[in-house]
CSV table of C-alpha atoms in Angstrom, one decimal:
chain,number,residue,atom,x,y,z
Q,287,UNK,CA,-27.4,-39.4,9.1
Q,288,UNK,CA,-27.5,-35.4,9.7
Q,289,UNK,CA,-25.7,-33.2,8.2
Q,290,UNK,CA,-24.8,-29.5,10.1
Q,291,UNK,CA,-23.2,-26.6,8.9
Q,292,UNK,CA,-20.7,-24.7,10.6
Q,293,UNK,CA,-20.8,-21.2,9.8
Q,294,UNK,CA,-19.3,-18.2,12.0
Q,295,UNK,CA,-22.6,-15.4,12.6
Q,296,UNK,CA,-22.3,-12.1,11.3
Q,297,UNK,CA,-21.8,-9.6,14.1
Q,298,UNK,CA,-24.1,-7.3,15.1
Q,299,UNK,CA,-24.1,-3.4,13.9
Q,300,UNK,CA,-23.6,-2.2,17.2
Q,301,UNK,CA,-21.6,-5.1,19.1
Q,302,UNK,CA,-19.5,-8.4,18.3
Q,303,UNK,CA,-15.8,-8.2,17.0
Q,304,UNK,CA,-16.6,-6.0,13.9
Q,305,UNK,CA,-17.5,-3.1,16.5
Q,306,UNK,CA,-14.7,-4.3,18.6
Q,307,UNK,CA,-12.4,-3.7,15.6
Q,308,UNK,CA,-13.9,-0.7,14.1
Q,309,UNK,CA,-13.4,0.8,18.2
Q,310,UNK,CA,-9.6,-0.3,17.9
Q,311,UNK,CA,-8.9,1.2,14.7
Q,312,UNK,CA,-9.8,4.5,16.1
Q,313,UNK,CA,-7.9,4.2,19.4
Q,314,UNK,CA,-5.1,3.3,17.3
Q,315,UNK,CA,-5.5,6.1,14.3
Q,316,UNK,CA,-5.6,8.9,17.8
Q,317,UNK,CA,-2.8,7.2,19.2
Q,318,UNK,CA,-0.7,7.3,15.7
Q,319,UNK,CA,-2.0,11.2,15.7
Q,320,UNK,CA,-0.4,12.0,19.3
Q,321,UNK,CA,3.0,9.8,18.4
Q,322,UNK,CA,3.0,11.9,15.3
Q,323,UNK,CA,2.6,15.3,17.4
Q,324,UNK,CA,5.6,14.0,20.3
Q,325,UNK,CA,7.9,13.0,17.1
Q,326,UNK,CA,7.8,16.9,15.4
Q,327,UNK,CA,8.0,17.9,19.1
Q,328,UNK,CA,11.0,16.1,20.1
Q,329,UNK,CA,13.1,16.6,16.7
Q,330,UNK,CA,11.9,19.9,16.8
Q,331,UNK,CA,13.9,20.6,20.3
Q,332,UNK,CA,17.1,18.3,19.8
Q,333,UNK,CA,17.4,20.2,16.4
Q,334,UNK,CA,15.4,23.9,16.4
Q,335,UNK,CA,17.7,25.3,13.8
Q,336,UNK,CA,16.8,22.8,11.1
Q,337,UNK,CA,14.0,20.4,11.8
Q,338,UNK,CA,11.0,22.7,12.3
Q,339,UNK,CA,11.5,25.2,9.7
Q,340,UNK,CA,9.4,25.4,6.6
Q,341,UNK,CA,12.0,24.0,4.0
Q,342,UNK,CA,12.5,20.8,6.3
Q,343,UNK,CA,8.8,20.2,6.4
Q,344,UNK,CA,8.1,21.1,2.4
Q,345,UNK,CA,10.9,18.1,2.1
Q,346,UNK,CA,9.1,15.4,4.1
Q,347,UNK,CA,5.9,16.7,2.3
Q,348,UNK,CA,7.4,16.0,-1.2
Q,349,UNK,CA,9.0,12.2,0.6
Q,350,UNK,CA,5.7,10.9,2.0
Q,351,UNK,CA,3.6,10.4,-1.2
Q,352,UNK,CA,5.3,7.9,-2.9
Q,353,UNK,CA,5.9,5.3,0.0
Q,354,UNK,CA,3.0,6.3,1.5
Q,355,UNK,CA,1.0,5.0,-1.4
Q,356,UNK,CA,2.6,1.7,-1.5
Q,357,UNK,CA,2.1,1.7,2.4
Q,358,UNK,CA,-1.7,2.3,1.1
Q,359,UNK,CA,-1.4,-0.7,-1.9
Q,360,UNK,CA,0.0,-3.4,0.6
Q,361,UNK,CA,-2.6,-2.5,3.1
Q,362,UNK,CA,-5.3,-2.8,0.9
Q,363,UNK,CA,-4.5,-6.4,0.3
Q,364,UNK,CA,-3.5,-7.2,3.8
Q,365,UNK,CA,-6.6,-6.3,4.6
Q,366,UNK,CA,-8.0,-9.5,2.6
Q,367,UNK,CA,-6.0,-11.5,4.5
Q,368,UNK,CA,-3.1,-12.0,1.8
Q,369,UNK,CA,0.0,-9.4,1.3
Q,370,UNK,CA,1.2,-8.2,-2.3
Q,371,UNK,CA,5.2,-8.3,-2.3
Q,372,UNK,CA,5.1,-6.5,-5.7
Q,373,UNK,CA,4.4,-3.4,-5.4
Q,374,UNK,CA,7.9,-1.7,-5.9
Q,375,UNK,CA,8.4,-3.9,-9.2
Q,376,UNK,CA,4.8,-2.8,-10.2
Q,377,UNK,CA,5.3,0.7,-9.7
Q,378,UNK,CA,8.5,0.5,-11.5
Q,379,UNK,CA,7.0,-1.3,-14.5
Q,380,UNK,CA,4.3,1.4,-14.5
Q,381,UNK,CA,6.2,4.4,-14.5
Q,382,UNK,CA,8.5,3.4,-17.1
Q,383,UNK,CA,5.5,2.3,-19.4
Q,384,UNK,CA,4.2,5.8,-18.4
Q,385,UNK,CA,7.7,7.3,-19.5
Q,386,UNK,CA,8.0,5.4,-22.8
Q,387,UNK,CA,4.6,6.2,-24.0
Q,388,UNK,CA,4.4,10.2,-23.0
Q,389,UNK,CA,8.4,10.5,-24.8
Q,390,UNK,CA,7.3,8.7,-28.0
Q,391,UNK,CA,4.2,10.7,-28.1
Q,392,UNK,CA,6.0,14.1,-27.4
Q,393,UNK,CA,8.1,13.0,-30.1
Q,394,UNK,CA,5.3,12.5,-32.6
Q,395,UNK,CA,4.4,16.6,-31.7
Q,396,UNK,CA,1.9,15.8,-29.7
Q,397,UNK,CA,1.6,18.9,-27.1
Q,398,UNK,CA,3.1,18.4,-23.6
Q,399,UNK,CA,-0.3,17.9,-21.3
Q,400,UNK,CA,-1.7,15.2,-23.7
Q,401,UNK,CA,1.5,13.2,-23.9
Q,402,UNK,CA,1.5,13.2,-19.8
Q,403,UNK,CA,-1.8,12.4,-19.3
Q,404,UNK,CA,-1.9,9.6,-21.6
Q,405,UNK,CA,1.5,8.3,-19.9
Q,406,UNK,CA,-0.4,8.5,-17.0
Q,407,UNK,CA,-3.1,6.6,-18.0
Q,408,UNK,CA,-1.0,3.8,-20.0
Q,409,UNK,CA,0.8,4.0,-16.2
Q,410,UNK,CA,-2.5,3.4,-14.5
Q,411,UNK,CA,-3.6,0.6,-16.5
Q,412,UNK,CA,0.1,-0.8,-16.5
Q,413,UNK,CA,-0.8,-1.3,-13.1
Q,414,UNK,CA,-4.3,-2.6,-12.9
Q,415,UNK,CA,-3.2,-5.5,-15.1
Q,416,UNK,CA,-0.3,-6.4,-12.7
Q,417,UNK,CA,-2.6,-6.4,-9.9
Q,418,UNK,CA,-5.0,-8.7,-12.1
Q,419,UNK,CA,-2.2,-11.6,-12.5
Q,420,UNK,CA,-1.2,-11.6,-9.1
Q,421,UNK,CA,-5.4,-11.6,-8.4
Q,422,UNK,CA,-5.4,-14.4,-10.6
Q,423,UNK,CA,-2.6,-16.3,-9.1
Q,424,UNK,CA,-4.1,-15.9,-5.8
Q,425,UNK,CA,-7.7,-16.5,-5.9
Q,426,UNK,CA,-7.9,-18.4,-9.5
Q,427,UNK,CA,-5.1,-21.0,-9.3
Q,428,UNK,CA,-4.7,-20.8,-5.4
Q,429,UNK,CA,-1.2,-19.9,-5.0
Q,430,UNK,CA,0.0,-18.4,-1.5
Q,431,UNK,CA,0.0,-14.9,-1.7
Q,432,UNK,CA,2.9,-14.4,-0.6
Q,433,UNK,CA,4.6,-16.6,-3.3
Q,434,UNK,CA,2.7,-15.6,-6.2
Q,435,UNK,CA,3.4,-12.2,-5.6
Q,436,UNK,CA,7.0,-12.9,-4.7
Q,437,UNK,CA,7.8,-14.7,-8.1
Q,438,UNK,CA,5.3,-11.7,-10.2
Q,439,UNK,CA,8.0,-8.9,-8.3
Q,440,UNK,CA,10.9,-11.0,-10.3
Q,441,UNK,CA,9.0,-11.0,-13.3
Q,442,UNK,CA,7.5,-7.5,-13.3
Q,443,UNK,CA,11.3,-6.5,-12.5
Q,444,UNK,CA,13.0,-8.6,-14.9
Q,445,UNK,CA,10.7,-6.8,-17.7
Q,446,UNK,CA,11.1,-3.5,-16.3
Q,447,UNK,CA,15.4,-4.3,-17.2
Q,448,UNK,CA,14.2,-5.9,-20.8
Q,449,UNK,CA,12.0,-2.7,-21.5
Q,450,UNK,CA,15.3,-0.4,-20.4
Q,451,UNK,CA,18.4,-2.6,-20.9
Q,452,UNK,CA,19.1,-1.1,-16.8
Q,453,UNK,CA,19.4,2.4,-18.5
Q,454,UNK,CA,17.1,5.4,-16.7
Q,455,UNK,CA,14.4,6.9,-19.1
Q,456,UNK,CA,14.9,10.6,-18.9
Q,457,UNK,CA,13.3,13.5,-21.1
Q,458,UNK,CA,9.5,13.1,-19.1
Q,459,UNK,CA,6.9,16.0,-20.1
Q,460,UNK,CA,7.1,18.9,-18.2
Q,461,UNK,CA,3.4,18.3,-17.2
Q,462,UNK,CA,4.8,15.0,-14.9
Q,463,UNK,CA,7.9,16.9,-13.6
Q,464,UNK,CA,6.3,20.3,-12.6
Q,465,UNK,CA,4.2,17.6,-10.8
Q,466,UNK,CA,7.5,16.7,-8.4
Q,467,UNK,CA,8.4,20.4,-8.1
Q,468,UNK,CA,4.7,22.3,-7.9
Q,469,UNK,CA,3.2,23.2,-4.5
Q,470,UNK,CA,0.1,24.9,-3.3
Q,471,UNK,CA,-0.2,27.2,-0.2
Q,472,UNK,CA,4.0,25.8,0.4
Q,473,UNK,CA,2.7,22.4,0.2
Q,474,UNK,CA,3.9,20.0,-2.6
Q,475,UNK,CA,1.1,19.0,-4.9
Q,476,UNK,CA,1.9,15.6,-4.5
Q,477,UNK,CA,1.5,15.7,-0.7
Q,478,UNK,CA,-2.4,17.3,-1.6
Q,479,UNK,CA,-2.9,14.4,-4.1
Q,480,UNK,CA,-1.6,11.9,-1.5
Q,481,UNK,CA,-4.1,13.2,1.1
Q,482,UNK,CA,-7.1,13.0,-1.7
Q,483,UNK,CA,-5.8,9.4,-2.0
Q,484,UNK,CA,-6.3,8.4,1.0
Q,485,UNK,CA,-9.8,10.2,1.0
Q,486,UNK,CA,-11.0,8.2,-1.6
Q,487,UNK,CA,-9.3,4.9,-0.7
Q,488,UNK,CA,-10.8,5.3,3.4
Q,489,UNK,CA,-14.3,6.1,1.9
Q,490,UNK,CA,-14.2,2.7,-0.8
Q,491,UNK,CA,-13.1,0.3,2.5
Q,492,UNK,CA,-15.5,1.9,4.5
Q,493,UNK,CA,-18.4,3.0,2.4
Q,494,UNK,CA,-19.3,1.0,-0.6
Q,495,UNK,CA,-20.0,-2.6,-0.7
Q,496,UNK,CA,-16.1,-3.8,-2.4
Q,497,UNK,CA,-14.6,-2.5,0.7
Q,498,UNK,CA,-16.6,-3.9,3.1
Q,499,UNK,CA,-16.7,-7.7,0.7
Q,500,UNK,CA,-12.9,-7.2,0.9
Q,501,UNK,CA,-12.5,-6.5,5.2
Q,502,UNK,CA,-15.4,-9.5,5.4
Q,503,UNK,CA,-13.0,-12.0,3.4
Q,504,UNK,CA,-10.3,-10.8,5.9
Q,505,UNK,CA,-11.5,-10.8,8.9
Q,506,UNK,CA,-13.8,-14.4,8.1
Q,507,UNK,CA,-13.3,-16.3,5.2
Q,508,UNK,CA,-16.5,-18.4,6.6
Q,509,UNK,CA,-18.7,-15.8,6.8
Q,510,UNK,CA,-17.7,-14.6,3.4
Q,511,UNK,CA,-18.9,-17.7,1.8
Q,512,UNK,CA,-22.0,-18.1,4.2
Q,513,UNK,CA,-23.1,-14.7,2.8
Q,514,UNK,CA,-22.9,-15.5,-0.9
Q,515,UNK,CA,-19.8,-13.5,-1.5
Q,516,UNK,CA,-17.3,-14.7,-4.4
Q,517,UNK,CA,-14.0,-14.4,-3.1
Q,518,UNK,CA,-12.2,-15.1,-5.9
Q,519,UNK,CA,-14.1,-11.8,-7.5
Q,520,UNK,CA,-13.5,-10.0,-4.2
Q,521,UNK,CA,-9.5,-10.7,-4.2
Q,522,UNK,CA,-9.5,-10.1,-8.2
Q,523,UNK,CA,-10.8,-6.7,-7.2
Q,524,UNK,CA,-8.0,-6.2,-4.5
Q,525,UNK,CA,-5.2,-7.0,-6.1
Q,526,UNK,CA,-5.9,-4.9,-9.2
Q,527,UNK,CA,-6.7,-1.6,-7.1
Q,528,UNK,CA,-3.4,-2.9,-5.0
Q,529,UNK,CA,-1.6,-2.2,-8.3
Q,530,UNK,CA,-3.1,1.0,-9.4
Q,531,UNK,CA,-2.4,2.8,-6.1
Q,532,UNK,CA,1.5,1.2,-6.7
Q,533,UNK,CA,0.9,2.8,-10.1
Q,534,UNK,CA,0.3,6.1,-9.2
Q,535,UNK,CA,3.2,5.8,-6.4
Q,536,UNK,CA,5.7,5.2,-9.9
Q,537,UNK,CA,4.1,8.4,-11.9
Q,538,UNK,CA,5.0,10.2,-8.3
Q,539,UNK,CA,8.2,7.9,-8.0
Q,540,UNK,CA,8.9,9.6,-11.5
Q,541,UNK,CA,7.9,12.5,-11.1
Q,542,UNK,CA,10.4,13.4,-8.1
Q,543,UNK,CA,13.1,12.0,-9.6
Q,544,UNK,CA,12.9,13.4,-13.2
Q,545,UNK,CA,13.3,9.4,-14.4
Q,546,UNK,CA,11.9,6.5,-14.7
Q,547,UNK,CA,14.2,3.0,-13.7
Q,548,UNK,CA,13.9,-0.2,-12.9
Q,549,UNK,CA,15.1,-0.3,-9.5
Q,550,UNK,CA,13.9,2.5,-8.3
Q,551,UNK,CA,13.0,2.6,-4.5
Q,552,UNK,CA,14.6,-0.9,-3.4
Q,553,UNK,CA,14.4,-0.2,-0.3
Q,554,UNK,CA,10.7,1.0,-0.4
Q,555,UNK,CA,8.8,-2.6,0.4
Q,556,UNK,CA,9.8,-3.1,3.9
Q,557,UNK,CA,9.2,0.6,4.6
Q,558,UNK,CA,5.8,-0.2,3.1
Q,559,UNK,CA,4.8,-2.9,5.2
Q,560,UNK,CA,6.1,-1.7,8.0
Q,561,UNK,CA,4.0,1.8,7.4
Q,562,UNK,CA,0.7,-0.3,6.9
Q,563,UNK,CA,1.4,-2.2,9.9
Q,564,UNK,CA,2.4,0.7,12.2
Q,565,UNK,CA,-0.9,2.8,11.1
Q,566,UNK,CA,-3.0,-0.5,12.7
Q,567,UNK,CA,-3.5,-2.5,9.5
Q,568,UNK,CA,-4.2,-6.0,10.7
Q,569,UNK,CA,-2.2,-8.7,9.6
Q,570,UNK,CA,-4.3,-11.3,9.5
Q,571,UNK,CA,-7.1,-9.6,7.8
Q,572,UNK,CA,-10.2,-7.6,8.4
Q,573,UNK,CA,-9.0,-4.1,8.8
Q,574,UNK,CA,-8.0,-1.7,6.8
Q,575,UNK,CA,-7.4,1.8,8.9
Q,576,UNK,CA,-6.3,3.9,5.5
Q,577,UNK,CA,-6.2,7.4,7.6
Q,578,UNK,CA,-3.6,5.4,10.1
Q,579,UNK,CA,-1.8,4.2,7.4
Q,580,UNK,CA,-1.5,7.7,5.9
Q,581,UNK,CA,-0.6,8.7,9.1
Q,582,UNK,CA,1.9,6.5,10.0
Q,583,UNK,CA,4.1,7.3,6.5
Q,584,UNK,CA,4.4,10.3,8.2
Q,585,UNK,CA,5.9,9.0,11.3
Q,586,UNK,CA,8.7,7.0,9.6
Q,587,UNK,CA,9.4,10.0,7.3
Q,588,UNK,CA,9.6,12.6,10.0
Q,589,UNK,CA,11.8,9.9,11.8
Q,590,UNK,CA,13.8,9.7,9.0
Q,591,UNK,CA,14.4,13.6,7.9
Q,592,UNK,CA,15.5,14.0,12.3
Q,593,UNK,CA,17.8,11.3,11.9
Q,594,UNK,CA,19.2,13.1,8.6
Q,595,UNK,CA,19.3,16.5,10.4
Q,596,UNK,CA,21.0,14.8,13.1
Q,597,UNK,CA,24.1,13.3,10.9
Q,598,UNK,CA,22.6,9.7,12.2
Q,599,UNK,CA,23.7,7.3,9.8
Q,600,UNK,CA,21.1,5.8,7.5
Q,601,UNK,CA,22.0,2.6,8.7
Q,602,UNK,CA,21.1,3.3,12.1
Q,603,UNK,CA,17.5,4.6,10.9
Q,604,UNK,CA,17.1,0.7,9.4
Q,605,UNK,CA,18.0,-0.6,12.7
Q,606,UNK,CA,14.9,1.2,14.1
Q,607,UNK,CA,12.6,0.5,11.1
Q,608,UNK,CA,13.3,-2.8,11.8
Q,609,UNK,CA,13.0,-2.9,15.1
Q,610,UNK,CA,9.8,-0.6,14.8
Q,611,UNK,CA,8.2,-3.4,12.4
Q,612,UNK,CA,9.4,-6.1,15.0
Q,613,UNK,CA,7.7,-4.3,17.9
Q,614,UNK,CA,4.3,-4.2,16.5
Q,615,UNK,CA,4.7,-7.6,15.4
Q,616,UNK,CA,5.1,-8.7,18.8
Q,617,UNK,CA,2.3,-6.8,19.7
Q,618,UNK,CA,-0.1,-8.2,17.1
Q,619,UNK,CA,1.4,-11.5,18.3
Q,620,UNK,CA,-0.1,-11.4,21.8
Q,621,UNK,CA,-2.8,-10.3,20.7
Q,622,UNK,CA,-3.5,-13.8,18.9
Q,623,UNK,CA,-3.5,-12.4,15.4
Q,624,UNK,CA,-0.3,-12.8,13.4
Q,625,UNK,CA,0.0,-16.8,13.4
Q,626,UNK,CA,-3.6,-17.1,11.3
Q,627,UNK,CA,-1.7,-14.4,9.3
Q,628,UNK,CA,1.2,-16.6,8.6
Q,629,UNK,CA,-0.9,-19.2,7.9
Q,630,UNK,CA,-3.0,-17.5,5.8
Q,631,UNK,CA,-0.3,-16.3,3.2
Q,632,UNK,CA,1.5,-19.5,3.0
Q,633,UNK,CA,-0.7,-21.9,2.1
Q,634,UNK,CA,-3.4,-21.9,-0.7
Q,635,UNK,CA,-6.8,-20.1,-0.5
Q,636,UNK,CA,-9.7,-22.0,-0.7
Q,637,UNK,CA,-12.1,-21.6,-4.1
Q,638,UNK,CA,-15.6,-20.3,-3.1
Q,639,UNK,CA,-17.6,-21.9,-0.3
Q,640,UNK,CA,-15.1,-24.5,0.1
Q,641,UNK,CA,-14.2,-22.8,3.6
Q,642,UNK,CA,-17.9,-24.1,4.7
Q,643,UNK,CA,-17.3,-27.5,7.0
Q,644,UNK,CA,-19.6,-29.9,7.3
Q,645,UNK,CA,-19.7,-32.7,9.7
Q,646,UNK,CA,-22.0,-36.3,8.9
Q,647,UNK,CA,-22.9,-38.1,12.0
């Protein structure tokens, strides 16, 4: 009796589907760029008084950070092959931590900078351990992502409500809300720190080893565990940086708004998801195109702000968000790559090396 291994090879540096993928992403990330450029163009003609001038533009500037950074958080974990439905709730959860801890510290005289930073960083941990329990879930007790994240969103939720009785948090430091207000060369701060994130976030998927465990473990599972690679470290590691960068969206969330609630940007997921799916993030794993994403928040926002300038009702900018999200969709579906998707999120993943077949004969 002989026993033989079925492993999927690694793909050469220069050639195979890695190389095939890393090609698309950029095709895709130019192609977002031109969209981008023909969307300002054409908003910019069917409304000149209002669209294009510097006010209009400072106001999608101060929009885009927020869901752009959940955009970044569900990509990041799509990218592994799994999808975190949490985000909002986490971000929520976050900020209002954030809020709770800078007020009672501003009330104990400590000075205004201190109390915000430490919010911030009570905010960013806040977050982390979010992302650990749905890591947890997922690659530890093997629950579909999609419905361990789905019930931690209720639960991250329903605490936020315990933690606030439903009531807003007012009274931030002036330190977080100069943050929604402040700009630099016209440009909102926030927009600058959004453009640093997805900086950093492009150069860990695409130059240091987590990033490129985490697109392996999308892309093939297989190969994954054929190279030694633990992927229930490699998913604990997603998931928490999922929910640092949904985090950071809350302090920003808060920081706009002058609050902190528990049902703040309801709407925000399937913007998200439709964001990191429009900027070329593969659904079924294995890319990760951060820049497109970042691009691609800009799309939907400058869509939005036209339709606003317009008089188009809201309702009828959901209609094309939705039928934006179905369109790519479609697309990824002929292109063979949404079904192992599907099947990836609902069902359990496998513990490590358990996804290497062997056949007796």
């Amino acid at each position: 009796m002989t026993t033989e291994r079925t492993v999927e090879r690694p793909a050469g540096r220069l050639s195979g589907p890695g190389f095939r993928r890393a090609v698309d992403s950029a095709g895709h990330t130019g192609n977002l760029g031109i969209l981008l450029v023909v969307v300002i163009i054409v908003f910019s003609l069917l409304n000149p008084s209002i669209f294009p001038t510097a006010l209009n533009l400072q106001s999608i500037g101060y929009a885009v950070p927020e869901v752009g950074l959940l955009a970044l958080a569900v990509a990041i974990t799509m990218s592994s092959g799994g999808i975190d439905l949490s985000i909002v709730a986490t971000a929520n959860l976050a900020a209002l931590a954030m809020a709770t801890t800078s007020i009672a510290l501003l009330q104990s005289g400590a000075p205004d900078p201190t109390a915000a930073v430490a919010g911030i960083a009570v905010a960013v941990v806040v977050g982390l351990v979010c992302g650990l329990v749905n890591g947890l879930l997922v690659s530890r007790l093997r629950i579909a992502p999609i419905l361990a994240t789905l019930a931690t969103m209720t639960v991250f939720t329903g605490a936020a409500l315990v933690l606030t009785r439903g009531e807003p948090v007012y009274g931030l430091p002036d330190t977080i809300l100069d943050l929604g207000i402040a700009t630099i060369a016209i440009v909102p701060v926030t927009f600058w720190l959004f453009v640093l994130a997805v900086a950093l976030l492009w150069a860990v998927m695409n130059r240091t080893g987590l990033g490129l465990r985490i697109i392996l473990v999308g892309a093939s599972p297989e190969a994954a565990d054929y190279t030694g690679i633990r992927r229930s470290r490699v998913l604990l590691s997603t998931y928490a940086t999922s929910g640092a960068v949904a985090a950071i969206a809350g302090v920003m969330m808060s920081a706009r708004s002058a609050s902190a609630t528990a049902d703040y940007g309801s709407s925000y997921l399937l913007l998200a998801i439709t964001i990191a799916v429009l900027g070329g993030t593969n659904p079924t794993g294995g890319r990760a195109p951060i820049v497109g994403v970042g691009i691609g928040a800009l799309v939907l926002q400058c869509i939005s702000s036209g339709f606003n300038g317009l008089q188009i009702s809201p309702y009828i900018y959901q209609i094309v968000q939705g039928l934006i999200l179905v369109v790519v969709l479609v697309l990824e579906v002929r292109r063979g790559r949404l079904t192992r998707w599907i099947k990836g999120i609902t069902t359990r993943p496998s513990r490590d090396g358990e996804a290497l077949r062997t056949e007796s004969r």
